[in-house]
CSV table of C-alpha atoms in Angstrom, one decimal:
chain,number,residue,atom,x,y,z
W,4,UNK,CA,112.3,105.0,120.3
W,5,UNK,CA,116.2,105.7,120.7
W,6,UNK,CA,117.8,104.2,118.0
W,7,UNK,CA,122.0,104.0,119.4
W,8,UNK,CA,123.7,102.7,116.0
W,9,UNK,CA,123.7,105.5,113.0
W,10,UNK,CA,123.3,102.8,110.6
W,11,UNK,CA,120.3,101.5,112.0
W,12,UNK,CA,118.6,104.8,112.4
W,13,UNK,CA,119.3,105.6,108.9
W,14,UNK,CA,117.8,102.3,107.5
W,15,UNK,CA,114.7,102.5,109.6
W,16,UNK,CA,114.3,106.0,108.4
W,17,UNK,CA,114.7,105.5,104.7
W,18,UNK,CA,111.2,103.4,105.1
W,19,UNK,CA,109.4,106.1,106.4
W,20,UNK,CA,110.1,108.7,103.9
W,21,UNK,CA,110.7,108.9,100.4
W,22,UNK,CA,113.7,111.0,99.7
W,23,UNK,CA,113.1,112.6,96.0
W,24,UNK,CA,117.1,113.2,95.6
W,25,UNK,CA,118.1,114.8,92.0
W,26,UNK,CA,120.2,113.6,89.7
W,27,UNK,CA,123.6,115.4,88.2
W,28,UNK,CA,121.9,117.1,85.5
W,29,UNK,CA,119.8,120.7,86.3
W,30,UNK,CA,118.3,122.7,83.5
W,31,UNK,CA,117.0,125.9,83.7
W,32,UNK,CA,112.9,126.5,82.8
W,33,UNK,CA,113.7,128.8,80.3
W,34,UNK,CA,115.8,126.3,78.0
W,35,UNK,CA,112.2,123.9,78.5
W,36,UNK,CA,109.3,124.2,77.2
W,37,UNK,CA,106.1,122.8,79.1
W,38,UNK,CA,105.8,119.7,76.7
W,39,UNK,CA,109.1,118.6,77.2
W,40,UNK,CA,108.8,118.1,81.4
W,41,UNK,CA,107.3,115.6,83.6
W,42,UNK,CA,105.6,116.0,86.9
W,43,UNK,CA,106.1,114.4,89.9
W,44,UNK,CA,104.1,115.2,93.0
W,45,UNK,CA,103.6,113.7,96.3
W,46,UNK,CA,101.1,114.7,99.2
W,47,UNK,CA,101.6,113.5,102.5
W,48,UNK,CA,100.3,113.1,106.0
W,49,UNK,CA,101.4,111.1,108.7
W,50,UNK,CA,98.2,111.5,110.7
W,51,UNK,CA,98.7,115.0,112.5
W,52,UNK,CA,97.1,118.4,110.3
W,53,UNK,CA,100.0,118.9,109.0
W,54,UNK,CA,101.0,118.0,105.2
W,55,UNK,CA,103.7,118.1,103.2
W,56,UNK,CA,103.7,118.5,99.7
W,57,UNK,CA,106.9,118.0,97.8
W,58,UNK,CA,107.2,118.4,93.2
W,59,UNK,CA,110.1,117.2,91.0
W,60,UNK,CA,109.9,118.2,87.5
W,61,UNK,CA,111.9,116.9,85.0
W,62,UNK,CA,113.2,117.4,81.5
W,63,UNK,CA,112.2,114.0,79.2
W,64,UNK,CA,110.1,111.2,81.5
W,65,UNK,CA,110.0,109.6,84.3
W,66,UNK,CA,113.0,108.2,84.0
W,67,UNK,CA,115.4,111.1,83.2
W,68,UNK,CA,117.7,112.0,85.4
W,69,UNK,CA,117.8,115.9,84.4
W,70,UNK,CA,115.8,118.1,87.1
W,71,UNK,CA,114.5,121.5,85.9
W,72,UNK,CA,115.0,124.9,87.9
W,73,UNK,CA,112.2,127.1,87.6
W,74,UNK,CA,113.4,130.4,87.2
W,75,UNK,CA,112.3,133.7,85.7
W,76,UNK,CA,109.2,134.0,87.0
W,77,UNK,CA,108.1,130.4,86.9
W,78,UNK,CA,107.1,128.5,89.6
W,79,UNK,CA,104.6,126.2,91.1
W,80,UNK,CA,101.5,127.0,93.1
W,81,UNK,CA,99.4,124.6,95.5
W,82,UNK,CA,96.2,125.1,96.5
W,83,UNK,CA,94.3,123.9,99.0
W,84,UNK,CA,90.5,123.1,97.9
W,85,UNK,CA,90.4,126.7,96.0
W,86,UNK,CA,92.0,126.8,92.5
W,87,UNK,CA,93.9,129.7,90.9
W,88,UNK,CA,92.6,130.6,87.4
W,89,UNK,CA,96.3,129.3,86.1
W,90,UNK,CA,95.7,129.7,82.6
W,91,UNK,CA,97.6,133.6,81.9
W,92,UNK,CA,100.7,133.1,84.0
W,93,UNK,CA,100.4,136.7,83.8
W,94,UNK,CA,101.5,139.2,86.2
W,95,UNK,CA,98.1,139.9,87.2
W,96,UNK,CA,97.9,136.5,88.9
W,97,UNK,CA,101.5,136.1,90.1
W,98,UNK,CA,100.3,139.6,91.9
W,99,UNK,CA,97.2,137.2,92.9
W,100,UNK,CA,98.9,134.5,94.5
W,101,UNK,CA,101.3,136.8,96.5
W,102,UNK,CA,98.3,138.4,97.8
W,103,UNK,CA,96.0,134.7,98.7
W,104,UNK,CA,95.4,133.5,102.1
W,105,UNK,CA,97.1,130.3,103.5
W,106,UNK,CA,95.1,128.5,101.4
W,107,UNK,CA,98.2,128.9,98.4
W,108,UNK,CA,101.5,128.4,98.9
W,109,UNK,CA,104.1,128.9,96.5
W,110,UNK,CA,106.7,125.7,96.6
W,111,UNK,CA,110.1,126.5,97.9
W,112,UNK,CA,113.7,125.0,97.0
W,113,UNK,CA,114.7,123.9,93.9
W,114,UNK,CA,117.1,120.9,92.7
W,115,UNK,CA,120.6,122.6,93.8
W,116,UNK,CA,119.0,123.1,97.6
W,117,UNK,CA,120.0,120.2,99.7
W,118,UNK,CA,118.3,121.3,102.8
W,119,UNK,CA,114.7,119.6,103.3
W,120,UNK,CA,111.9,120.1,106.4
W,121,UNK,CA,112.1,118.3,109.4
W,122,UNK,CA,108.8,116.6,109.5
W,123,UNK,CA,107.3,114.3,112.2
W,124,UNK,CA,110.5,113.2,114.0
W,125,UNK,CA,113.6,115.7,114.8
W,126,UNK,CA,115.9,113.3,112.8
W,127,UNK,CA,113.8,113.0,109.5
W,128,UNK,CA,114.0,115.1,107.0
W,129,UNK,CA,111.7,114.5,103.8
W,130,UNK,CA,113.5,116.1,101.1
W,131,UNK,CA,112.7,117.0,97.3
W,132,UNK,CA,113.3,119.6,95.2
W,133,UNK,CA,109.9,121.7,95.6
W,134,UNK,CA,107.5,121.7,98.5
W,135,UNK,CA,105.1,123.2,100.3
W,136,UNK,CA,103.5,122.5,104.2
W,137,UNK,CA,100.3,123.4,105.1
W,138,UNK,CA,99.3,122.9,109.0
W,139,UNK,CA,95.2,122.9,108.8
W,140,UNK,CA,94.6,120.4,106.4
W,141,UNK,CA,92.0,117.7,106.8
W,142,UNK,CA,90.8,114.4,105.3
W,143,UNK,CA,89.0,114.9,102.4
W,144,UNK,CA,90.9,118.0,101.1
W,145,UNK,CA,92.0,118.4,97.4
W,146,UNK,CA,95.8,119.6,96.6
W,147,UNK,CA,96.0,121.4,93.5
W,148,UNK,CA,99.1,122.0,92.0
W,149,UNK,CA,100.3,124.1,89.3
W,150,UNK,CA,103.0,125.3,87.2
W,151,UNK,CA,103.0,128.8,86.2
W,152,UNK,CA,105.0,129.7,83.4
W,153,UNK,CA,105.8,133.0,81.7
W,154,UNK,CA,106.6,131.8,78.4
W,155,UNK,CA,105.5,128.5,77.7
W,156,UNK,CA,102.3,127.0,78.4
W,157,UNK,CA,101.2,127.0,82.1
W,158,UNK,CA,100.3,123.4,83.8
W,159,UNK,CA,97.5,124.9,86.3
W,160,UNK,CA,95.2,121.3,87.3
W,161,UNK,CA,97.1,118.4,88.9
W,162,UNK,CA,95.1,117.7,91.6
W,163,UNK,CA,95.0,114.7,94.3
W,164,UNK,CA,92.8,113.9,97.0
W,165,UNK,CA,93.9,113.4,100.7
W,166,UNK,CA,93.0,109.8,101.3
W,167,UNK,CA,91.2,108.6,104.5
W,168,UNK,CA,93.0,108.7,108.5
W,169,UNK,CA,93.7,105.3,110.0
W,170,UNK,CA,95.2,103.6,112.9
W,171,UNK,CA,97.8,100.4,112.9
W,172,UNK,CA,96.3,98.0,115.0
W,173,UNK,CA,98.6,95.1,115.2
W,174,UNK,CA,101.1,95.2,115.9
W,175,UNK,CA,101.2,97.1,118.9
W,176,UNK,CA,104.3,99.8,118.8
W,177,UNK,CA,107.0,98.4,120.9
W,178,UNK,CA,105.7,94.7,122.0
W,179,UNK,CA,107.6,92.1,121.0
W,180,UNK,CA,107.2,89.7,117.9
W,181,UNK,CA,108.7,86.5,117.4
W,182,UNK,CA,110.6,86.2,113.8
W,183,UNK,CA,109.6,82.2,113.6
W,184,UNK,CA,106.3,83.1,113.9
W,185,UNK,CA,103.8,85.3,110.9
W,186,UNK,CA,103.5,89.0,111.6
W,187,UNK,CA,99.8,89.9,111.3
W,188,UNK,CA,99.7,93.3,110.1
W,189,UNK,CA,96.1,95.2,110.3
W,190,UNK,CA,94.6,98.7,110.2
W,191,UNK,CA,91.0,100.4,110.4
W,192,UNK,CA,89.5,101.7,108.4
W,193,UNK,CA,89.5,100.3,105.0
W,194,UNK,CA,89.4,102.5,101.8
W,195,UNK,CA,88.8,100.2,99.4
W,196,UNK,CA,89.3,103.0,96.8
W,197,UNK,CA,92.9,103.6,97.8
W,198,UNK,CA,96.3,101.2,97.0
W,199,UNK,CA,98.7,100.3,100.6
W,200,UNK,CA,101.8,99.9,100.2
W,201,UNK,CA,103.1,98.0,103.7
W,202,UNK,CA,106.6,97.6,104.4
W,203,UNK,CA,108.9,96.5,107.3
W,204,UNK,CA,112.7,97.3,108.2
W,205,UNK,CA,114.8,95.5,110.7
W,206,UNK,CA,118.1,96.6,112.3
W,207,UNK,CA,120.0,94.6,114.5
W,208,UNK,CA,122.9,96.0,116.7
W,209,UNK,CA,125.1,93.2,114.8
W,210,UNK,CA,124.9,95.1,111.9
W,211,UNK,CA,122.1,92.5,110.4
W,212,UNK,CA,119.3,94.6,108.3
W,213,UNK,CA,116.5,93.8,106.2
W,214,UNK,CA,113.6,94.6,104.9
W,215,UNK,CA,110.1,93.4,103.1
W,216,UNK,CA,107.5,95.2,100.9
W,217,UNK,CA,103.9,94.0,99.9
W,218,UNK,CA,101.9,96.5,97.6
W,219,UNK,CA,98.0,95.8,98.0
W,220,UNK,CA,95.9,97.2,94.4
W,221,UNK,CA,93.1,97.5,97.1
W,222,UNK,CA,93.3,98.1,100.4
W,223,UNK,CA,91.8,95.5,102.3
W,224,UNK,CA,93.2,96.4,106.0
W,225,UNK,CA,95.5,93.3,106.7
W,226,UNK,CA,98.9,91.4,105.5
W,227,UNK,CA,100.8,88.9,107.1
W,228,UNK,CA,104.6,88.7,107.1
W,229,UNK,CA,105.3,85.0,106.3
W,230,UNK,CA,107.7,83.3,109.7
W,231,UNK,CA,111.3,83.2,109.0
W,232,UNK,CA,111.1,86.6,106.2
W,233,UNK,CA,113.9,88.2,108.8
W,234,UNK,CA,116.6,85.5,109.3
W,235,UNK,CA,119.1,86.9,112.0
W,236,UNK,CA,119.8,83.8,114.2
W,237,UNK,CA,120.2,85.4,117.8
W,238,UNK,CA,119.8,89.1,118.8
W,239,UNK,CA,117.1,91.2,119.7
W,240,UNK,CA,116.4,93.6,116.7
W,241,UNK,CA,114.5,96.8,116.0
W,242,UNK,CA,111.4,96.2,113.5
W,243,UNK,CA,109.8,99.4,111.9
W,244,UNK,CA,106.4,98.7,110.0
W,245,UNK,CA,105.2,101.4,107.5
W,246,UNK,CA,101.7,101.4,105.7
W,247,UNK,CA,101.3,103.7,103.1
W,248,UNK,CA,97.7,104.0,102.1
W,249,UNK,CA,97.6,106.0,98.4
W,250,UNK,CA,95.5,107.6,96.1
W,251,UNK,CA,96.2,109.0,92.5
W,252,UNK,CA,95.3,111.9,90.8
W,253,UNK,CA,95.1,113.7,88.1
W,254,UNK,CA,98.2,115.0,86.5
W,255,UNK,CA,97.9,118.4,84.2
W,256,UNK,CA,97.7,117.0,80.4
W,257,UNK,CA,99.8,119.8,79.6
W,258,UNK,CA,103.2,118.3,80.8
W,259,UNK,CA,104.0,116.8,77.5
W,260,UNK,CA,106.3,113.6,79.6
W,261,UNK,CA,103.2,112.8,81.6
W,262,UNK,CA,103.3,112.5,85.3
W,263,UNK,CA,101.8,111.6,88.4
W,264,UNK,CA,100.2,112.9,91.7
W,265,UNK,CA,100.2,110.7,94.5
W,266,UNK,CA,98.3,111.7,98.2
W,267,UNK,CA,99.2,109.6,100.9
W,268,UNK,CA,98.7,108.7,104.2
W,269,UNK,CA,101.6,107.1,106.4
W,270,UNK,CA,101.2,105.5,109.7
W,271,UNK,CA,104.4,103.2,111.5
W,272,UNK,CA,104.9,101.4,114.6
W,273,UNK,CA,108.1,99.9,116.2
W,274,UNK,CA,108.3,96.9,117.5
W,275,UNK,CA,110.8,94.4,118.9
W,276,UNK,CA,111.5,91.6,116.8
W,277,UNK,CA,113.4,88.6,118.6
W,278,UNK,CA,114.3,85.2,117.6
């Protein structure tokens, strides 16, 4: 879909991904010890083999704004379905991990690195401090990640499971949908184990925008938009529907702020939304 105002490209896009930026504040690893961070990791797929996995780690909780730069020798590891005996952070298995097949990758970037990886579209870019892609991955698949440290503690067994494929059924990318009228929003098939989180965008080439959000606790493959949520009176705007289908899982104990990893699969469609 060709999207000709910036500003509507750039509001339809924010929906899709979730762009971990970093605060002011960067502390190196060496000035933290494990129990002082917190974790924060994200897997995601958007359907194709390909997944992105993307860590922010933090000095205090969740809601410091103070990222941490691993350096010296500290860094973060994931794993695809075969963990790394994380518990040394000793040469021996830095030597290891350098050595594994593509089933470990060690996270790149870092909170001063503003570049991110294209993913899915040529104009999105999911960004975040640390990540990692891997290009065979498959339903079903665990993601373990871990911190490996040289002179504190090591974190070696967050771990999250990629949740189940689906398909958007309704609505169907680019028909058109009448805003006076309730948006029936549907996919198949259900993973009753997982949350959704289902949101829509619109942006109008008046400059109108707007947006809507329904988290479901369990997914139970529908929604409905209630008539009348997007309120522009006359033009023809662009309507981007996102449904985030989530499962959570289990964060090391050893990061002493807590934390959370979260795998995910995103689907979206575009429709037109008229009056």
């Amino acid at each position: 879909m060709y999207f000709t105002n910036c500003k509507m490209l750039c509001t339809l896009v924010a929906v899709v991904v979730m762009l971990a930026g970093c605060g002011d504040d960067v502390v190196g690893s060496k000035a933290v010890a494990t129990s002082e961070m917190y974790a924060d990791f994200n897997v995601r797929s958007f359907g194709e083999n390909i997944v992105l996995v993307t860590a922010d780690i933090k000095k205090g909780g969740s809601s410091s704004d103070t990222h941490v730069d691993l350096e010296g020798g500290d860094r973060l590891v994931v794993s695809l379905n075969l963990p790394l005996d994380a518990a040394s952070g000793s040469a021996d298995l830095f030597d290891q991990v350098d050595a594994a097949t593509a089933a470990h990758k060690v996270m790149d970037g870092g909170p001063e690195v503003e570049a991110g990886i294209p993913f899915l579209l040529p104009s999105i870019t999911i960004a975040a401090p640390y990540r990692a892609r891997f290009d065979t991955a498959k339903v079903g698949d665990t993601f373990i990640v871990a911190l490996e440290r040289t002179d504190y503690q090591s974190a070696p067994n967050s771990s999250a499971l990629l949740p189940e494929g689906f398909v958007i059924n309704t609505p169907v990318s680019g028909e058109q949908i009448s805003r006076g009228a309730g948006l029936v929003i549907s996919w198949s098939p259900v993973q009753a184990s997982a949350s959704v989180d289902v949101k829509g965008a619109i942006a109008c080439r008046t400059g109108t925008t707007g947006s809507w959000a329904q988290t479901l606790a369990s997914d139970t493959g529908t929604v409905i938009v209630p008539a009348g949520t997007f309120t522009e009176p006359s033009a023809a705007c662009d309507l981007l529907v996102t449904v985030d289908r989530t499962l959570q899982g289990s964060i090391d104990p050893n990061y002493g702020g807590g934390g959370k990893i979260l795998a995910h699969q995103s689907r979206f469609v575009t429709v037109k939304s008229i009056p």
